[in-house]
Amino acid sequence: MSTRICILFFLFLGFGSCLSAHNIIRGKVLDATTQLPLEGASIQVEGLSYGVATNRLGQFTLYTDTSITAILVSYIGYETQRIEIRSPEEVLSIGLEPAAIDMDQVVVSGADTKSLNTLSKVDVGLRAVNSSQDVLRLVPGLFTAQHAGGGKAEQMFLRGFDIDHGTDINVSVDGIPVNMVSHAHGQGYADLHFLIPELIQAVDFGKGPYYTTQGNFTTAGYVQFHTFNALEHNLVKMEVGQFNTLRTLAMVDVLGTQAQARGQNAYMAAEYLITDGPFDSPQHFNRMNLFGKYTNMLDDGSLFTLEASAFQSKWDASGQIPERAVEQGLIGRFGAIDDAEGGQTSRKNLSAHLVKNLNERTYVENQFYYSQYDFELYSNFTLFLNDPINGDQIRQKESRNLFGYQGAYHLSSELANNPLASTIGIGFRYDDVNGNELTHTRNRRENLMPIALGNIDELNAFAFIDESLRLGRLSINAGARLDFLKFDYVDQLNPEYQTLSQQKTALSPKLNFLYELTSNWQLYFKSGMGFHSNDTRVVVAQKGAEILPAAYGADLGTLWKPAPRLVLNTALWYLFLEQEFVYVGDEGIVEPSGRTRRMGADLSIRYQLTDWLFADADVNYTYARSADDPEGENFIPLAPDLTSTGGLTFQHPSGLNGSLRYRHLDSRPANEDGSVMARGYTVVDAVLNYTHRRFEVGLTLENVLNTDWNEAQFDTESRLFGEVEPVSELHFTPGMPRYLRARVGYFF
């Protein structure tokens, strides 16, 4: 397939139209206040549809065969500037001032293959994100479910995948991986609770396996969160709510305006949250987050970033309960069979990132990162199925050190007078996991039987090349990624010491096309291969067979701006995933998972009704089936088929702002033959704030209609205490009932 990609690429080079670069305009775009670069700012030639976007350093190079009198520089959330071109040789330095969001600033032409990021800039600028779950919901079509007292990573759903806690989506924060390979609870476990929501500046996401920079777990897609490099203002905030909820937040600049004028910024943030939740047995949830970040725009235009964070939480949980226990009146919807579930976790991160400006055409990125991570979780999914006396509670535990490096060389050049952007990248990630444990326990205190215990060393080294060529209205992006993975496992329950080792390589080619029909209408076709790795214990047990399943995907879509304040995105897509063997972390066993195919349609709408009122909607349909099972027995359990989110958001000049939003997840099969159905739901949330220059007060009302809904649902075989025979039925964690929170914040 990689050979075909190369042939197609060079065919297009041979037959593509030429753009004679008679004029070249270069410059950089900065935030006028912080003097930090604005990545993704739009540079448009006045009167033409042709344009480009700025890179990581805020730099741009604009090629055109016509004389340029002026350019328009825009960035969502900033005032658009018209810049007259007096001399093509002049390197422009453009500072943009913050302003209210206006959909008229959304630019379709000049975008790259990450077209959906155009929508995410609007969403991040408008939506108030007040919880860790809200963070992931910024991705259109991505749903989350919490089912372990608030401290466990959310279960995720996207494009017909029950992603579990991260198996098929690559998640990162400021370049630091969130997913954990060979995790004690599940492969790709992505706990995002160390990210303070108010610090999010941008969300970069893409659906499908089409991006060379994204490796392991990028099958359904990827999400990259970027925190602010500088604070707009200092903030202290307190929030109180039902169920004994208290949240405090402080975000403080530590260098001041004089350092900011020299391109230096530093701030610290702290978050503390406690809540008991709506359950009959209090959750006793407790979370602390600390975060610090320093950025320096160097004299040569390079950008250095240093950041550190620390996170810890602990909680009790009521777990998933069987429907029959509620129907028989043994417990209520918010009751528990085993309320000794719960756990504790912590993570510390350190990252150094340098974007080095070599010359007007070239820059290099280098990032080193380190994470120290601990995890301990108590669960009881089957109640008294396997042990009718003591129950089936288990402990999953691990301690991990994560080291990594990623670097990239970026070059802007021309090929036959056509703009060519080239990126070559290398990197590695090394996970040193100690005491990866699965133990049968009782009431958290008593160890009944060890099931699995071992040490894991896992290395993922990678290299990629990415080429983007612009041929008039047509842009072609082609690339390939090579991942090398090495898996080592030492079974500590084996009396004889032995290191079991396997290694594998995955090649993932990509080919994408983007065509601008008009300045406001863009078509795209994306294709590529991706993969997700499997747990080291699967790899060594299978002797390396069928443990890096490839995903083959294609998207055909359009980004259209039919009116100045209306943007539409539509896509038809297909994804095929190979046969694999998976490790069931809750049981310590290896089982096969057959080939699957998914296809669907996505629709996203963003519309500005007035200067201060905005509407949005995302509708996603998926047809997901097993490729090897007979019709009627080929459902993929819990795979969503129809999902939708949307609402109204307002930001009135008087200071009043808020939103009324819904999310809908349709009923879907919970098992392979559809005999057990996971119940769908529609939940409505409301936010109302009054924001002044110096303070903000607000209310959040979750589940306005007080809907009874199931947040997490599974078809599970279990046995209640005293039951003679086990029963297989729907087990669930109830969703949040009507939940009111009030907050007050002070800006300084």
XYZ file of C-alpha atoms in Angstrom:
748
model
C 0.000 0.000 0.000
C 2.887 2.398 0.749
C 4.183 1.872 -2.827
C 0.784 2.823 -4.231
C 0.763 5.962 -2.117
C 4.131 7.050 -3.494
C 3.017 6.395 -7.102
C -0.193 8.376 -6.630
C 1.682 11.194 -4.959
C 4.172 11.645 -7.768
C 1.465 11.280 -10.420
C -0.254 14.275 -8.892
C 3.052 16.126 -8.854
C 3.426 15.504 -12.569
C -0.093 16.489 -13.611
C -0.859 19.184 -11.032
C -1.208 22.801 -12.019
C 1.744 25.073 -11.345
C 1.800 28.138 -9.171
C 4.619 30.456 -10.134
C 5.797 32.047 -6.940
C 6.455 35.580 -8.221
C 5.660 37.045 -4.814
C 6.579 35.705 -1.402
C 5.266 37.364 1.768
C 6.678 36.268 5.129
C 5.863 37.225 8.687
C 4.758 36.153 12.135
C 1.575 36.647 14.149
C 1.677 37.240 17.907
C -0.696 37.941 20.758
C -0.261 41.688 21.212
C -0.387 41.396 25.004
C 1.719 38.319 25.780
C 4.002 38.557 22.722
C 3.547 34.800 22.270
C 2.968 33.223 18.831
C -0.524 32.393 17.588
C -0.504 29.025 15.846
C -3.228 28.511 13.251
C -3.906 32.191 12.503
C -5.335 32.699 9.007
C -3.495 34.802 6.416
C -5.657 35.635 3.383
C -4.799 37.644 0.283
C -7.352 40.440 0.101
C -9.769 39.811 -2.742
C -8.572 36.238 -3.367
C -9.458 32.842 -1.903
C -5.807 31.941 -1.451
C -4.429 31.792 2.082
C -2.215 29.983 4.582
C -2.086 29.344 8.337
C 0.698 30.142 10.806
C 2.952 27.431 12.261
C 3.962 26.695 15.860
C 6.081 29.852 15.994
C 3.337 32.014 14.523
C 5.254 32.201 11.234
C 3.779 32.147 7.744
C 5.013 32.142 4.149
C 2.556 33.210 1.456
C 3.279 32.426 -2.204
C 1.297 34.027 -5.039
C 1.721 34.799 -8.726
C -0.137 38.103 -8.429
C 0.954 41.333 -6.827
C -0.330 41.703 -3.277
C -1.552 45.026 -1.955
C -2.966 43.805 1.366
C -3.544 40.705 3.475
C -6.202 39.923 6.088
C -4.968 38.368 9.331
C -7.563 36.697 11.544
C -7.758 34.364 14.518
C -10.924 33.352 16.319
C -11.237 35.426 19.491
C -9.035 38.252 18.144
C -9.653 41.379 16.076
C -9.035 40.859 12.353
C -6.330 43.122 10.900
C -5.826 44.385 7.365
C -2.126 44.758 6.613
C -0.953 46.735 3.589
C 2.049 45.259 1.791
C 4.549 47.977 0.981
C 7.573 45.791 0.283
C 7.503 42.030 -0.439
C 10.964 41.733 1.140
C 9.718 42.975 4.512
C 9.203 40.319 7.205
C 5.960 41.311 8.907
C 5.372 41.224 12.660
C 1.657 41.378 13.424
C 0.157 41.669 16.900
C -3.519 40.767 17.323
C -5.735 42.141 20.088
C -8.288 39.904 21.890
C -11.936 40.456 20.922
C -15.348 38.822 21.187
C -15.855 35.683 19.119
C -17.403 36.277 15.711
C -18.139 33.417 13.306
C -17.341 35.782 10.457
C -13.672 35.189 11.384
C -13.901 31.470 10.550
C -11.810 30.848 7.439
C -12.327 27.714 5.341
C -9.684 28.206 2.637
C -6.069 27.626 3.582
C -6.968 25.023 6.213
C -5.054 21.754 6.348
C -6.317 18.179 6.700
C -7.332 18.930 10.293
C -10.426 20.810 9.137
C -12.418 20.003 12.263
C -10.063 22.158 14.330
C -11.776 25.153 12.743
C -14.882 24.179 14.701
C -12.993 23.390 17.909
C -11.604 26.938 18.090
C -15.172 28.243 18.190
C -16.258 25.661 20.766
C -13.334 26.270 23.129
C -13.894 30.021 22.952
C -17.608 29.789 23.728
C -18.255 26.852 26.028
C -17.678 27.002 29.754
C -15.811 23.826 30.717
C -16.255 23.183 34.418
C -15.507 19.491 34.850
C -13.108 16.833 33.620
C -15.928 15.114 31.754
C -16.755 18.359 29.926
C -13.163 18.425 28.667
C -13.565 15.330 26.477
C -17.043 16.351 25.345
C -15.463 19.190 23.385
C -14.819 16.585 20.663
C -17.928 16.242 18.425
C -19.403 12.765 18.741
C -17.302 11.723 21.742
C -19.327 10.536 24.750
C -18.039 9.663 28.212
C -19.278 7.626 31.158
C -17.984 7.575 34.736
C -18.706 4.437 36.734
C -16.292 4.327 39.651
C -16.896 7.199 42.021
C -15.379 9.937 39.891
C -11.750 8.914 40.263
C -11.455 6.368 37.490
C -10.766 7.366 33.875
C -13.958 7.886 31.897
C -15.270 5.197 29.587
C -15.378 6.707 26.074
C -17.446 6.164 22.929
C -16.598 7.458 19.446
C -17.383 6.353 15.883
C -18.950 3.051 16.845
C -16.215 2.180 19.328
C -16.698 1.371 22.965
C -13.199 2.722 23.532
C -13.288 1.489 27.137
C -10.885 3.889 28.885
C -8.769 4.780 25.842
C -7.907 1.729 23.724
C -8.808 3.364 20.398
C -8.190 7.063 20.961
C -4.824 8.756 21.413
C -5.000 11.441 24.141
C -2.253 13.892 25.118
C -1.804 17.151 27.039
C 0.904 19.552 25.845
C 2.610 16.638 24.096
C 2.602 14.406 27.200
C 0.826 11.073 26.569
C -2.240 10.409 28.702
C -2.854 6.803 27.572
C -1.128 4.106 29.616
C 0.071 1.000 27.787
C -0.316 -2.380 29.552
C -2.259 -0.705 32.349
C -3.475 -2.683 35.357
C -7.120 -1.901 34.560
C -7.173 -1.762 30.762
C -5.052 -1.141 27.677
C -4.708 2.531 26.764
C -6.184 3.730 30.079
C -6.431 7.545 29.746
C -7.043 9.370 33.034
C -7.403 13.064 32.183
C -8.266 14.260 35.679
C -4.844 15.896 36.080
C -5.913 18.564 33.559
C -7.520 21.655 35.111
C -10.380 22.598 32.726
C -9.891 26.376 32.983
C -6.329 26.038 31.649
C -7.357 24.693 28.234
C -6.466 27.097 25.437
C -6.979 24.817 22.425
C -8.187 21.343 21.482
C -6.616 19.705 18.445
C -8.471 16.572 17.375
C -8.939 14.349 14.381
C -11.098 11.324 13.682
C -9.644 8.242 12.017
C -6.049 6.974 11.430
C -4.959 9.671 8.954
C -2.229 11.610 10.767
C 1.478 10.725 10.711
C 2.194 12.550 13.973
C -0.236 10.285 15.835
C 0.785 6.696 16.559
C -0.417 4.052 18.989
C -4.175 4.037 19.802
C -5.063 6.354 16.885
C -7.765 4.182 15.329
C -11.000 6.037 16.162
C -8.975 9.255 16.401
C -6.839 11.469 18.607
C -7.280 14.427 20.987
C -4.522 16.856 21.945
C -5.152 19.417 24.678
C -3.015 22.550 24.851
C -2.839 24.680 27.984
C -2.407 28.441 28.045
C 1.134 29.721 27.669
C 0.087 32.858 29.549
C -2.887 33.908 31.667
C -5.211 36.677 30.543
C -5.783 37.516 34.218
C -5.304 36.061 37.680
C -8.269 34.184 39.114
C -9.467 32.744 42.397
C -12.750 30.848 42.341
C -14.925 28.880 44.728
C -17.777 26.569 43.767
C -20.271 24.845 46.064
C -23.071 22.470 45.225
C -25.365 19.670 46.225
C -24.018 16.375 47.547
C -21.445 18.166 49.738
C -19.535 19.472 46.738
C -16.778 22.057 47.128
C -14.274 23.140 44.486
C -11.636 25.840 44.777
C -9.322 27.139 42.072
C -6.456 29.625 41.909
C -4.560 30.715 38.769
C -1.813 33.305 39.321
C 0.766 34.952 37.047
C 4.174 35.027 38.742
C 6.342 37.231 36.473
C 4.259 40.326 35.751
C 3.770 42.623 32.779
C 7.398 43.736 32.394
C 8.566 40.167 31.819
C 5.562 39.628 29.552
C 6.679 42.504 27.344
C 9.997 40.652 26.909
C 8.181 37.485 25.847
C 8.468 35.700 29.213
C 5.420 34.291 30.968
C 4.965 32.044 33.981
C 1.980 31.062 36.059
C 0.855 28.568 38.669
C -2.551 26.986 39.231
C -4.099 24.845 41.949
C -7.423 23.004 42.114
C -9.060 21.187 45.024
C -12.330 19.242 44.763
C -14.390 17.225 47.239
C -17.831 15.665 46.795
C -19.931 12.798 48.120
C -21.964 12.384 44.943
C -25.652 11.362 44.841
C -25.090 7.786 46.040
C -26.525 6.246 49.209
C -22.966 5.402 50.265
C -20.951 8.659 50.099
C -18.130 8.750 47.560
C -15.764 10.725 49.813
C -14.142 11.925 46.599
C -11.039 14.074 47.078
C -8.826 15.498 44.287
C -5.886 17.906 44.260
C -4.180 19.385 41.175
C -1.084 21.583 41.011
C 0.253 23.027 37.748
C 3.043 25.399 36.738
C 4.220 26.621 33.326
C 7.007 28.898 32.070
C 7.404 30.141 28.485
C 10.107 32.296 26.941
C 10.028 33.760 23.432
C 13.753 33.971 22.686
C 15.420 36.738 20.693
C 15.877 34.504 17.636
C 12.142 33.719 17.520
C 12.439 30.340 19.252
C 9.977 29.305 21.959
C 10.997 27.466 25.139
C 8.398 25.913 27.456
C 8.870 24.224 30.818
C 5.939 22.791 32.751
C 5.323 20.611 35.789
C 2.189 19.228 37.399
C 1.112 16.997 40.272
C -2.211 15.259 40.779
C -3.725 12.899 43.305
C -7.208 11.652 44.126
C -8.949 9.056 46.276
C -12.551 7.916 46.425
C -15.123 5.313 47.390
C -17.566 3.899 44.846
C -20.816 1.968 44.649
C -19.916 0.333 41.345
C -22.297 -1.136 38.787
C -25.496 -2.618 40.165
C -27.764 -5.293 38.599
C -31.228 -4.249 37.453
C -32.866 -7.089 39.374
C -31.549 -5.758 42.689
C -33.374 -2.471 42.065
C -36.527 -4.107 40.688
C -36.745 -6.428 43.711
C -36.387 -3.477 46.081
C -33.134 -4.737 47.584
C -31.478 -1.382 46.872
C -32.429 1.916 45.232
C -31.006 3.290 41.984
C -28.203 4.945 43.927
C -27.578 2.014 46.227
C -24.750 -0.520 46.281
C -24.168 -4.241 46.629
C -20.488 -3.733 47.485
C -19.788 -0.167 48.618
C -16.161 -0.981 49.450
C -15.146 -0.263 45.860
C -13.016 2.777 45.056
C -9.338 3.567 44.953
C -6.581 6.111 44.779
C -4.270 7.389 42.066
C -1.582 10.006 41.514
C 0.513 11.383 38.687
C 3.417 13.813 38.409
C 4.525 15.275 35.054
C 7.584 17.214 33.908
C 8.114 18.470 30.351
C 10.656 20.641 28.531
C 9.838 21.751 24.985
C 11.927 23.878 22.627
C 10.701 25.064 19.231
C 13.956 26.277 17.657
C 13.815 28.754 14.796
C 16.641 27.926 12.351
C 15.750 30.337 9.553
C 12.735 31.776 7.742
C 11.951 28.365 6.214
C 12.943 25.900 8.912
C 12.300 25.145 12.561
C 12.937 22.168 14.821
C 10.924 20.869 17.773
C 12.359 18.872 20.673
C 10.434 17.719 23.731
C 11.491 15.588 26.686
C 8.934 14.447 29.250
C 8.695 12.300 32.369
C 5.708 11.012 34.342
C 5.548 9.145 37.636
C 2.246 7.352 38.122
C 0.569 5.236 40.821
C -2.772 3.473 40.635
C -4.878 1.315 42.963
C -8.475 0.341 42.160
C -10.984 -1.917 43.933
C -13.900 -3.267 41.872
C -16.570 -5.944 42.069
C -18.347 -6.498 38.763
C -19.729 -10.017 39.303
C -20.637 -9.662 43.026
C -20.743 -13.276 44.372
C -20.431 -15.202 41.090
C -17.030 -16.813 41.639
C -16.872 -16.698 45.442
C -20.380 -17.037 46.977
C -18.994 -16.446 50.481
C -16.437 -13.632 50.258
C -17.573 -11.984 47.041
C -15.600 -11.211 43.886
C -13.880 -7.958 44.786
C -10.561 -7.422 42.987
C -7.639 -5.046 43.374
C -5.771 -3.706 40.338
C -2.575 -1.889 41.184
C 0.613 -0.609 39.573
C 3.475 1.878 39.873
C 4.944 3.360 36.700
C 7.728 5.590 35.406
C 7.215 6.973 31.909
C 10.039 8.554 29.895
C 9.762 10.015 26.421
C 11.212 12.185 23.690
C 9.753 13.499 20.458
C 11.409 15.669 17.851
C 10.471 17.040 14.449
C 12.184 18.950 11.642
C 9.885 21.299 9.685
C 10.799 22.742 6.286
C 8.837 25.095 4.009
C 10.047 24.933 0.402
C 8.825 24.740 -3.205
C 8.549 21.877 -5.653
C 8.161 22.986 -9.272
C 7.162 26.421 -7.912
C 4.463 24.858 -5.713
C 4.519 25.305 -1.907
C 5.745 22.169 -0.137
C 5.677 21.644 3.649
C 7.849 18.786 4.905
C 8.084 17.273 8.375
C 10.386 14.500 9.555
C 9.952 13.234 13.098
C 11.481 10.721 15.484
C 10.868 9.784 19.099
C 10.397 7.139 21.724
C 8.332 6.276 24.754
C 9.514 3.917 27.501
C 7.196 2.583 30.226
C 8.730 0.966 33.316
C 5.817 -0.644 35.189
C 6.375 -2.341 38.536
C 3.974 -4.501 40.512
C 1.238 -4.707 37.862
C -1.232 -6.612 39.990
C -4.615 -8.338 39.957
C -5.658 -9.778 43.331
C -8.891 -11.243 44.701
C -9.659 -9.238 47.867
C -12.302 -8.822 50.532
C -13.382 -5.434 51.889
C -10.111 -3.903 50.587
C -8.268 -5.240 53.634
C -7.942 -8.964 53.073
C -5.978 -10.521 50.219
C -7.662 -13.793 49.254
C -5.743 -14.930 46.162
C -3.205 -13.421 43.754
C -4.347 -13.752 40.136
C -1.626 -11.877 38.249
C 1.502 -10.013 39.323
C 4.428 -8.915 37.191
C 6.796 -6.221 35.991
C 6.501 -4.736 32.502
C 8.997 -2.881 30.342
C 7.594 -1.529 27.089
C 9.373 0.562 24.460
C 7.779 2.333 21.496
C 10.265 4.003 19.122
C 8.961 5.741 16.030
C 9.823 7.767 12.950
C 7.592 9.496 10.424
C 7.691 11.630 7.301
C 4.906 13.972 6.225
C 4.706 15.925 2.951
C 2.035 18.506 2.057
C 2.019 19.927 -1.467
C -0.258 22.708 -2.664
C -1.217 22.692 -6.364
C -3.470 25.692 -6.839
C -6.794 24.751 -5.237
C -5.662 21.179 -4.561
C -3.586 20.190 -1.524
C -2.064 16.718 -1.230
C -0.797 15.300 2.046
C 1.138 12.016 1.987
C 3.206 10.353 4.648
C 4.152 7.224 6.501
C 4.876 6.298 10.087
C 7.041 3.444 11.382
C 6.541 2.208 14.953
C 8.826 -0.307 16.664
C 7.531 -1.874 19.884
C 9.389 -4.098 22.352
C 7.570 -5.910 25.153
C 9.216 -7.472 28.244
C 7.360 -9.216 31.058
C 8.531 -10.855 34.279
C 5.857 -12.966 36.013
C 6.415 -12.527 39.748
C 4.045 -15.396 40.556
C 6.362 -17.780 38.710
C 8.879 -19.214 41.217
C 11.517 -19.298 38.473
C 12.792 -15.976 37.143
C 12.229 -15.537 33.410
C 11.945 -12.501 31.162
C 9.443 -13.074 28.370
C 10.151 -10.791 25.421
C 8.626 -9.986 22.029
C 9.016 -7.196 19.491
C 6.895 -5.949 16.612
C 6.965 -3.286 13.897
C 4.020 -1.445 12.337
C 4.096 0.627 9.132
C 1.215 3.092 8.750
C 0.940 4.961 5.399
C -1.407 7.954 4.942
C -2.763 9.784 1.893
C -5.084 12.800 2.099
C -6.519 15.258 -0.434
C -8.085 18.659 0.115
C -9.732 20.702 -2.648
C -11.058 24.260 -2.377
C -14.169 24.576 -4.541
C -14.491 28.219 -3.496
C -13.047 30.417 -0.771
C -15.831 29.139 1.519
C -16.189 25.522 0.432
C -13.670 22.751 0.901
C -13.809 19.052 0.003
C -11.510 16.453 1.537
C -10.698 12.774 1.223
C -8.596 11.082 3.880
C -7.197 7.559 3.911
C -4.712 5.714 6.032
C -3.689 2.894 8.311
C -3.285 2.998 12.074
C -3.066 0.562 14.958
C -3.415 0.051 18.661
C -0.964 -2.084 20.601
C -2.041 -4.762 23.023
C -1.144 -5.472 26.612
C 2.352 -6.902 27.095
C 0.820 -9.951 28.787
C -1.115 -10.690 25.578
C 1.969 -10.174 23.427
C 4.125 -12.675 25.301
C 1.268 -15.177 25.726
C 0.568 -15.108 21.972
C 4.273 -15.106 21.101
C 3.685 -11.918 19.120
C 0.821 -13.234 16.964
C -2.080 -10.887 16.103
C -1.228 -8.338 18.771
C -0.897 -5.141 16.662
C -4.228 -5.049 14.816
C -4.190 -2.649 11.884
C -7.031 -0.218 11.264
C -7.850 0.795 7.671
C -9.888 3.971 7.302
C -11.271 6.477 4.806
C -13.208 9.760 5.158
C -14.995 11.751 2.457
C -16.208 15.103 3.708
C -16.743 18.791 3.228
C -16.296 21.977 5.230
C -18.667 24.669 3.969
C -19.415 28.239 4.990
C -22.636 29.073 3.079
C -23.191 32.300 5.039
C -20.832 34.639 6.929
C -21.873 33.230 10.316
C -22.745 29.634 9.412
C -20.305 26.698 9.119
C -21.231 23.117 8.172
C -19.071 20.003 8.311
C -20.258 16.678 6.886
C -18.409 13.394 6.447
C -18.973 9.814 5.329
C -16.445 7.362 6.727
C -15.391 3.706 6.887
C -13.084 1.844 9.291
C -11.971 -1.797 9.342
C -10.111 -3.331 12.309
C -8.200 -6.618 12.109
C -8.541 -9.697 14.345
C -6.675 -9.461 17.641
C -6.208 -11.057 21.041
C -6.915 -8.879 24.059
C -6.038 -9.028 27.748
C -9.055 -8.839 30.076
C -7.607 -6.886 32.981
C -10.537 -7.615 35.301
C -10.019 -11.379 34.965
C -6.358 -11.808 34.029
C -7.163 -13.829 30.895
C -6.469 -13.562 27.165
C -9.346 -13.861 24.695
C -9.783 -13.360 20.920
C -11.558 -10.382 19.400
C -12.641 -10.803 15.778
C -12.459 -8.472 12.805
C -14.839 -5.518 12.859
C -16.088 -2.967 10.352
C -17.683 0.381 11.001
C -19.166 2.991 8.697
C -21.075 6.152 9.377
C -21.932 9.781 8.778
C -21.061 12.910 10.779
C -22.771 16.303 10.685
C -21.609 19.401 12.573
C -23.289 22.825 12.463
C -22.094 26.088 14.003
C -24.306 29.178 13.581
C -24.135 32.666 15.060
C -27.700 33.978 15.287
C -26.787 37.436 16.627
C -23.661 39.197 17.838
C -24.074 37.420 21.187
C -26.148 34.265 20.528
C -24.705 31.048 19.069
C -26.213 27.673 18.150
C -24.459 24.375 17.496
C -25.348 20.747 16.827
C -23.427 17.535 16.162
C -25.196 14.424 14.854
C -23.312 11.159 14.371
C -24.597 7.883 12.940
C -22.620 4.619 12.935
C -23.228 1.117 11.609
C -20.835 -1.163 13.532
C -20.691 -4.930 13.107
C -18.425 -7.912 13.603
C -17.093 -9.092 10.233
C -16.976 -12.813 11.054
C -20.186 -13.566 12.967
C -23.568 -14.429 11.383
C -26.240 -11.761 10.884
C -28.169 -11.146 14.093
C -25.222 -12.243 16.220
C -22.737 -9.701 14.942
C -23.516 -6.625 17.042
C -20.540 -4.955 18.708
C -21.554 -4.597 22.374
C -22.171 -1.000 23.491
C -21.150 0.470 20.116
C -23.196 3.696 19.756
C -25.249 3.980 16.578
C -26.877 7.424 16.936
C -25.513 10.239 19.071
C -26.139 13.963 19.121
C -25.072 16.991 21.129
C -25.921 20.650 20.764
C -27.385 23.750 22.283
C -27.497 27.512 22.555
C -24.682 29.640 23.960
C -24.835 33.365 24.656
C -22.262 36.020 25.562
C -24.159 39.283 25.982
C -22.278 42.614 26.181
C -24.031 43.287 29.510
C -21.920 40.529 31.082
C -24.600 37.847 31.120
C -23.437 34.614 29.508
C -24.281 30.947 29.626
C -25.666 27.991 27.728
C -28.467 25.465 27.443
C -27.149 22.178 26.046
C -28.331 18.634 25.408
C -26.642 15.320 24.746
C -28.412 12.266 23.340
C -27.162 8.693 23.169
C -29.510 6.194 21.522
C -30.289 2.738 22.912
C -27.887 0.116 21.554
C -27.151 -3.624 21.993
C -25.208 -4.560 25.112
C -24.337 -8.006 23.745
C -23.673 -9.696 20.402
C -27.264 -10.740 19.597
C -29.058 -7.651 20.885
C -31.077 -9.578 23.465
C -29.893 -7.114 26.119
C -30.110 -3.413 25.305
C -28.205 -0.553 26.897
C -30.766 2.172 27.479
C -30.435 5.466 25.649
C -30.839 8.872 27.240
C -31.232 12.587 26.612
C -29.824 14.911 29.265
C -30.077 18.719 29.352
C -27.627 20.994 31.219
C -27.769 24.756 31.826
C -25.155 27.369 32.767
C -25.767 31.028 33.711
C -23.021 33.525 34.586
C -22.609 37.223 35.134
C -19.074 38.311 34.264
C -17.665 41.683 35.294
C -14.181 43.041 34.741
C -13.296 42.109 38.331
C -15.587 39.233 39.255
C -17.898 36.499 38.032
C -20.854 34.763 39.665
C -22.655 31.813 38.164
C -24.893 28.766 38.438
C -24.668 25.361 36.767
C -27.657 23.029 36.696
C -26.878 19.548 35.415
C -29.750 17.327 34.267
C -32.299 20.141 34.216
C -35.207 17.734 33.605
C -34.060 15.334 36.358
C -33.969 12.438 33.886
C -33.364 8.915 35.189
C -30.503 7.717 33.007
C -27.772 5.124 33.108
C -24.292 6.567 32.701
C -22.399 3.267 32.361
C -24.036 -0.014 31.336
C -22.804 -3.568 30.774
C -24.319 -6.987 30.141
C -22.736 -8.870 33.041
C -23.220 -12.294 34.577
C -23.412 -11.947 38.359
C -24.756 -13.607 41.482
C -26.325 -11.847 44.457
C -25.546 -13.196 47.915
C -27.695 -16.268 48.474
C -28.756 -16.685 44.833
C -28.558 -20.286 43.641
C -27.935 -19.554 39.962
C -26.126 -16.619 38.342
C -28.033 -14.182 36.143
C -26.789 -12.376 33.027
C -28.468 -8.980 32.645
C -27.859 -5.263 32.425
C -25.700 -3.788 35.186
C -25.462 -0.014 35.420
C -24.132 3.026 37.204
C -26.888 5.666 37.476
C -26.287 9.044 35.890
C -26.252 12.261 37.871
C -29.726 13.463 38.948
C -30.570 17.172 38.929
C -27.447 18.786 40.358
C -27.057 22.481 41.226
C -23.747 24.254 41.757
C -23.026 27.932 42.451
C -19.709 29.722 42.058
C -18.017 33.042 42.526
C -14.720 34.128 41.007
C -12.476 37.164 41.409
C -10.166 38.477 38.643
C -7.083 40.522 39.440
